[in-house]
mmCIF file of C-alpha atoms and ligand atoms in Angstrom:
data_model
loop_
_atom_site.group_PDB
_atom_site.id
_atom_site.type_symbol
_atom_site.label_atom_id
_atom_site.label_comp_id
_atom_site.label_asym_id
_atom_site.label_seq_id
_atom_site.Cartn_x
_atom_site.Cartn_y
_atom_site.Cartn_z
ATOM 1 C CA MET J 1 137.687 90.891 131.113
ATOM 2 C CA GLU J 2 136.409 93.347 128.304
ATOM 3 C CA LEU J 3 132.506 93.486 128.220
ATOM 4 C CA VAL J 4 130.935 93.997 125.254
ATOM 5 C CA TYR J 5 127.506 95.570 124.602
ATOM 6 C CA LEU J 6 125.455 94.598 121.622
ATOM 7 C CA GLY J 7 122.214 96.343 120.321
ATOM 8 C CA LEU J 8 119.384 93.905 118.763
ATOM 9 C CA GLY J 9 116.881 94.739 116.672
ATOM 10 C CA SER J 10 114.100 93.297 114.234
ATOM 11 C CA ASN J 11 110.856 94.336 112.780
ATOM 12 C CA LEU J 12 110.335 91.396 110.303
ATOM 13 C CA ASN J 13 109.424 87.814 110.094
ATOM 14 C CA HIS J 14 108.360 87.511 113.909
ATOM 15 C CA PRO J 15 110.830 89.762 115.851
ATOM 16 C CA GLN J 16 110.846 88.168 119.085
ATOM 17 C CA HIS J 17 111.424 84.880 117.550
ATOM 18 C CA GLN J 18 114.512 86.542 115.379
ATOM 19 C CA LEU J 19 115.811 87.919 118.500
ATOM 20 C CA ASN J 20 115.847 84.943 120.796
ATOM 21 C CA LYS J 21 117.067 83.006 118.082
ATOM 22 C CA ALA J 22 120.088 85.277 117.508
ATOM 23 C CA LEU J 23 120.676 85.237 121.147
ATOM 24 C CA GLN J 24 120.481 81.484 121.250
ATOM 25 C CA THR J 25 123.124 81.459 118.361
ATOM 26 C CA LEU J 26 125.355 83.761 120.543
ATOM 27 C CA ALA J 27 125.123 81.837 123.869
ATOM 28 C CA ASN J 28 126.141 78.687 121.801
ATOM 29 C CA TYR J 29 128.818 80.251 120.070
ATOM 30 C CA ASN J 30 132.297 79.002 120.748
ATOM 31 C CA GLY J 31 134.362 82.004 122.385
ATOM 32 C CA ILE J 32 131.455 83.974 123.293
ATOM 33 C CA LYS J 33 130.061 84.188 126.770
ATOM 34 C CA LEU J 34 126.515 85.859 126.803
ATOM 35 C CA HIS J 35 126.001 87.184 130.630
ATOM 36 C CA GLN J 36 122.899 89.178 130.828
ATOM 37 C CA VAL J 37 120.150 90.166 127.924
ATOM 38 C CA SER J 38 117.434 92.974 128.479
ATOM 39 C CA SER J 39 113.801 92.879 128.143
ATOM 40 C CA PHE J 40 112.639 93.324 124.641
ATOM 41 C CA TYR J 41 111.261 96.928 123.815
ATOM 42 C CA GLN J 42 108.518 97.695 120.978
ATOM 43 C CA THR J 43 110.105 100.581 119.314
ATOM 44 C CA LYS J 44 108.895 102.769 116.715
ATOM 45 C CA PRO J 45 110.911 103.072 113.480
ATOM 46 C CA LEU J 46 113.471 105.645 113.075
ATOM 47 C CA ASN J 47 111.937 108.582 111.170
ATOM 48 C CA ASN J 48 108.740 107.629 111.448
ATOM 49 C CA ALA J 49 109.493 105.619 108.521
ATOM 50 C CA ASN J 50 105.907 103.395 107.126
ATOM 51 C CA GLN J 51 107.727 100.300 108.516
ATOM 52 C CA PRO J 52 106.319 97.939 111.255
ATOM 53 C CA ASP J 53 107.272 98.567 114.938
ATOM 54 C CA TYR J 54 110.903 97.097 115.705
ATOM 55 C CA LEU J 55 111.742 94.919 118.645
ATOM 56 C CA ASN J 56 114.731 96.038 120.300
ATOM 57 C CA ALA J 57 117.414 94.720 122.961
ATOM 58 C CA VAL J 58 120.795 94.781 124.451
ATOM 59 C CA ALA J 59 123.053 92.232 125.457
ATOM 60 C CA GLU J 60 126.142 92.054 127.704
ATOM 61 C CA LEU J 61 128.976 89.625 126.581
ATOM 62 C CA SER J 62 132.434 88.888 126.740
ATOM 63 C CA CYS J 63 134.318 86.923 123.884
ATOM 64 C CA LYS J 64 137.632 85.849 122.912
ATOM 65 C CA TYR J 65 137.591 87.795 119.546
ATOM 66 C CA GLN J 66 139.039 91.471 118.361
ATOM 67 C CA PRO J 67 136.346 93.465 117.591
ATOM 68 C CA LEU J 68 136.292 93.289 113.804
ATOM 69 C CA GLU J 69 136.213 89.213 114.209
ATOM 70 C CA LEU J 70 133.134 89.792 116.314
ATOM 71 C CA LEU J 71 131.600 91.770 113.434
ATOM 72 C CA ASP J 72 131.952 89.261 110.914
ATOM 73 C CA ILE J 73 130.332 86.839 113.379
ATOM 74 C CA LEU J 74 127.519 89.158 113.807
ATOM 75 C CA GLN J 75 127.122 89.988 110.424
ATOM 76 C CA ASN J 76 127.069 86.130 109.479
ATOM 77 C CA ILE J 77 124.468 85.783 112.120
ATOM 78 C CA GLU J 78 122.287 88.626 110.436
ATOM 79 C CA THR J 79 122.728 86.658 106.902
ATOM 80 C CA MET J 80 121.848 83.445 108.495
ATOM 81 C CA GLN J 81 118.391 85.123 109.802
ATOM 82 C CA GLY J 82 117.640 86.345 106.394
ATOM 83 C CA ARG J 83 118.899 89.941 106.448
ATOM 84 C CA ILE J 84 118.868 91.440 103.098
ATOM 85 C CA ARG J 85 121.063 94.364 102.454
ATOM 86 C CA SER J 86 119.264 97.195 100.855
ATOM 87 C CA ASP J 87 120.441 100.280 99.344
ATOM 88 C CA ILE J 88 117.894 102.247 101.521
ATOM 89 C CA ARG J 89 119.117 103.168 104.743
ATOM 90 C CA TRP J 90 117.546 101.874 107.740
ATOM 91 C CA SER J 91 115.088 99.639 105.947
ATOM 92 C CA SER J 92 113.148 96.798 107.331
ATOM 93 C CA ARG J 93 115.103 93.909 108.314
ATOM 94 C CA THR J 94 114.694 90.771 110.013
ATOM 95 C CA LEU J 95 117.796 91.237 112.399
ATOM 96 C CA ASP J 96 120.503 94.042 113.190
ATOM 97 C CA LEU J 97 123.318 93.580 115.505
ATOM 98 C CA ASP J 98 125.366 96.426 116.129
ATOM 99 C CA LEU J 99 128.191 96.808 118.523
ATOM 100 C CA LEU J 100 127.755 99.577 121.074
ATOM 101 C CA LEU J 101 130.580 99.259 123.224
ATOM 102 C CA PHE J 102 133.644 97.002 123.343
ATOM 103 C CA GLY J 103 135.261 97.696 126.792
ATOM 104 C CA LYS J 104 136.335 101.105 127.203
ATOM 105 C CA ARG J 105 137.948 100.826 123.406
ATOM 106 C CA ILE J 106 137.468 103.720 120.908
ATOM 107 C CA ILE J 107 137.451 102.211 117.304
ATOM 108 C CA ASN J 108 137.316 104.374 114.216
ATOM 109 C CA HIS J 109 137.707 101.727 111.117
ATOM 110 C CA PRO J 110 135.911 101.773 107.916
ATOM 111 C CA ARG J 111 133.943 99.251 108.928
ATOM 112 C CA LEU J 112 133.665 99.565 112.446
ATOM 113 C CA ILE J 113 132.864 102.637 114.823
ATOM 114 C CA ILE J 114 132.846 101.934 118.495
ATOM 115 C CA PRO J 115 131.239 103.526 120.579
ATOM 116 C CA HIS J 116 128.348 103.028 117.889
ATOM 117 C CA TYR J 117 128.013 106.629 116.414
ATOM 118 C CA GLN J 118 124.360 107.083 117.487
ATOM 119 C CA MET J 119 123.935 105.100 120.690
ATOM 120 C CA HIS J 120 124.036 108.335 122.787
ATOM 121 C CA LEU J 121 120.937 109.632 120.854
ATOM 122 C CA ARG J 122 118.667 106.454 120.932
ATOM 123 C CA HIS J 123 116.163 105.757 123.680
ATOM 124 C CA PHE J 124 115.828 102.246 122.325
ATOM 125 C CA VAL J 125 119.417 101.480 123.029
ATOM 126 C CA LEU J 126 119.959 103.336 126.078
ATOM 127 C CA GLN J 127 116.917 102.494 128.007
ATOM 128 C CA PRO J 128 117.679 98.459 127.380
ATOM 129 C CA LEU J 129 121.250 99.351 128.452
ATOM 130 C CA TYR J 130 120.222 101.108 131.467
ATOM 131 C CA GLU J 131 118.317 98.071 132.647
ATOM 132 C CA ILE J 132 121.301 95.449 132.338
ATOM 133 C CA ALA J 133 123.956 97.847 133.220
ATOM 134 C CA PRO J 134 122.958 100.939 135.203
ATOM 135 C CA ASN J 135 126.118 102.506 136.417
ATOM 136 C CA LEU J 136 127.900 102.106 132.797
ATOM 137 C CA SER J 137 129.920 104.915 131.331
ATOM 138 C CA LEU J 138 131.266 105.747 127.547
ATOM 139 C CA PRO J 139 134.776 105.688 127.204
ATOM 140 C CA ASN J 140 134.970 109.596 127.247
ATOM 141 C CA GLY J 141 133.533 109.251 130.776
ATOM 142 C CA GLN J 142 129.791 110.255 130.151
ATOM 143 C CA LYS J 143 127.432 108.198 131.892
ATOM 144 C CA CYS J 144 124.670 106.431 130.111
ATOM 145 C CA LYS J 145 122.125 107.224 132.691
ATOM 146 C CA ASP J 146 122.545 110.976 132.012
ATOM 147 C CA LEU J 147 122.619 110.436 128.314
ATOM 148 C CA LEU J 148 119.116 108.314 129.065
ATOM 149 C CA ALA J 149 117.818 111.372 131.121
ATOM 150 C CA LYS J 150 118.734 113.943 128.567
ATOM 151 C CA LEU J 151 116.505 112.338 125.726
HETATM 152 P P1 ATP U 1 122.671 102.434 112.118
HETATM 153 O O1 ATP U 1 124.242 101.963 112.098
HETATM 154 O O2 ATP U 1 122.402 103.743 111.985
HETATM 155 O O3 ATP U 1 122.129 101.637 113.178
HETATM 156 P P2 ATP U 1 122.260 100.241 110.363
HETATM 157 O O4 ATP U 1 122.423 99.235 111.671
HETATM 158 O O5 ATP U 1 120.856 99.801 109.455
HETATM 159 O O6 ATP U 1 122.199 101.772 110.803
HETATM 160 P P3 ATP U 1 123.774 98.768 108.648
HETATM 161 O O7 ATP U 1 123.340 98.760 107.550
HETATM 162 O O8 ATP U 1 123.503 97.411 109.539
HETATM 163 O O9 ATP U 1 123.336 99.990 109.427
HETATM 164 O O10 ATP U 1 125.371 98.775 109.075
HETATM 165 C C1 ATP U 1 126.417 99.298 108.034
HETATM 166 C C2 ATP U 1 127.508 98.919 108.145
HETATM 167 O O11 ATP U 1 127.722 99.800 109.493
HETATM 168 C C3 ATP U 1 128.109 97.691 108.489
HETATM 169 O O12 ATP U 1 128.413 97.157 107.219
HETATM 170 C C4 ATP U 1 129.368 97.889 109.402
HETATM 171 O O13 ATP U 1 130.185 97.506 108.572
HETATM 172 C C5 ATP U 1 129.245 99.295 109.628
HETATM 173 N N1 ATP U 1 129.378 99.422 111.208
HETATM 174 C C6 ATP U 1 130.182 100.629 111.641
HETATM 175 N N2 ATP U 1 130.088 100.723 113.127
HETATM 176 C C7 ATP U 1 129.352 99.497 113.548
HETATM 177 C C8 ATP U 1 129.228 99.095 114.537
HETATM 178 N N3 ATP U 1 129.351 99.933 115.776
HETATM 179 N N4 ATP U 1 128.294 97.819 114.906
HETATM 180 C C9 ATP U 1 127.925 97.494 113.788
HETATM 181 N N5 ATP U 1 128.148 97.861 112.243
HETATM 182 C C10 ATP U 1 129.048 98.895 112.374
HETATM 183 CA CA1 CA U 2 121.525 99.742 113.624
HETATM 184 CA CA1 CA U 3 123.673 97.578 112.033
#
């Protein structure tokens, strides 16, 4: 069984409610099994943008879907929860669902890069990931614990 790790984030319209609602949708989704969820971490926006703080978490799941199918499901959940795609990068959002890791796969597709291209640089990803999977490594063998310590 391949374990999938998902990063969740929200900084609009009651972030705690947004994360809980997304997790409930995933837990009830046909063909998805939600195994673990980290605590919710309050986080400053990237690049000190003038935005509300984020609430971030990481979840571990397994599923019967291929990575691009899962990406479609995640983007539908974002849309259902009122995510508006803006031309401005990293703008405020009700819900962001990023695929961090999909087993040990390495994927370079126009719509999907796995491992997530910046996960090794983001404290708000590595800290909750470490909480639920302290011994996890990236496909290249780097330990998430070591990446976290380096930040
Ligand atoms: P960042 O990717 O830096 O965290 P973001 O989450 O705000 O920024 P989005 O606007 O949510 O970026 O996504 C832009 C596109 O990234 C999506 O349409 C999707 O096709 C693509 N993408 C590539 N790799 C991934 C991934 N691992 N997880 C989710 N989306 C991805
Ligand atoms: Ca993101
Ligand atoms: Ca995203």
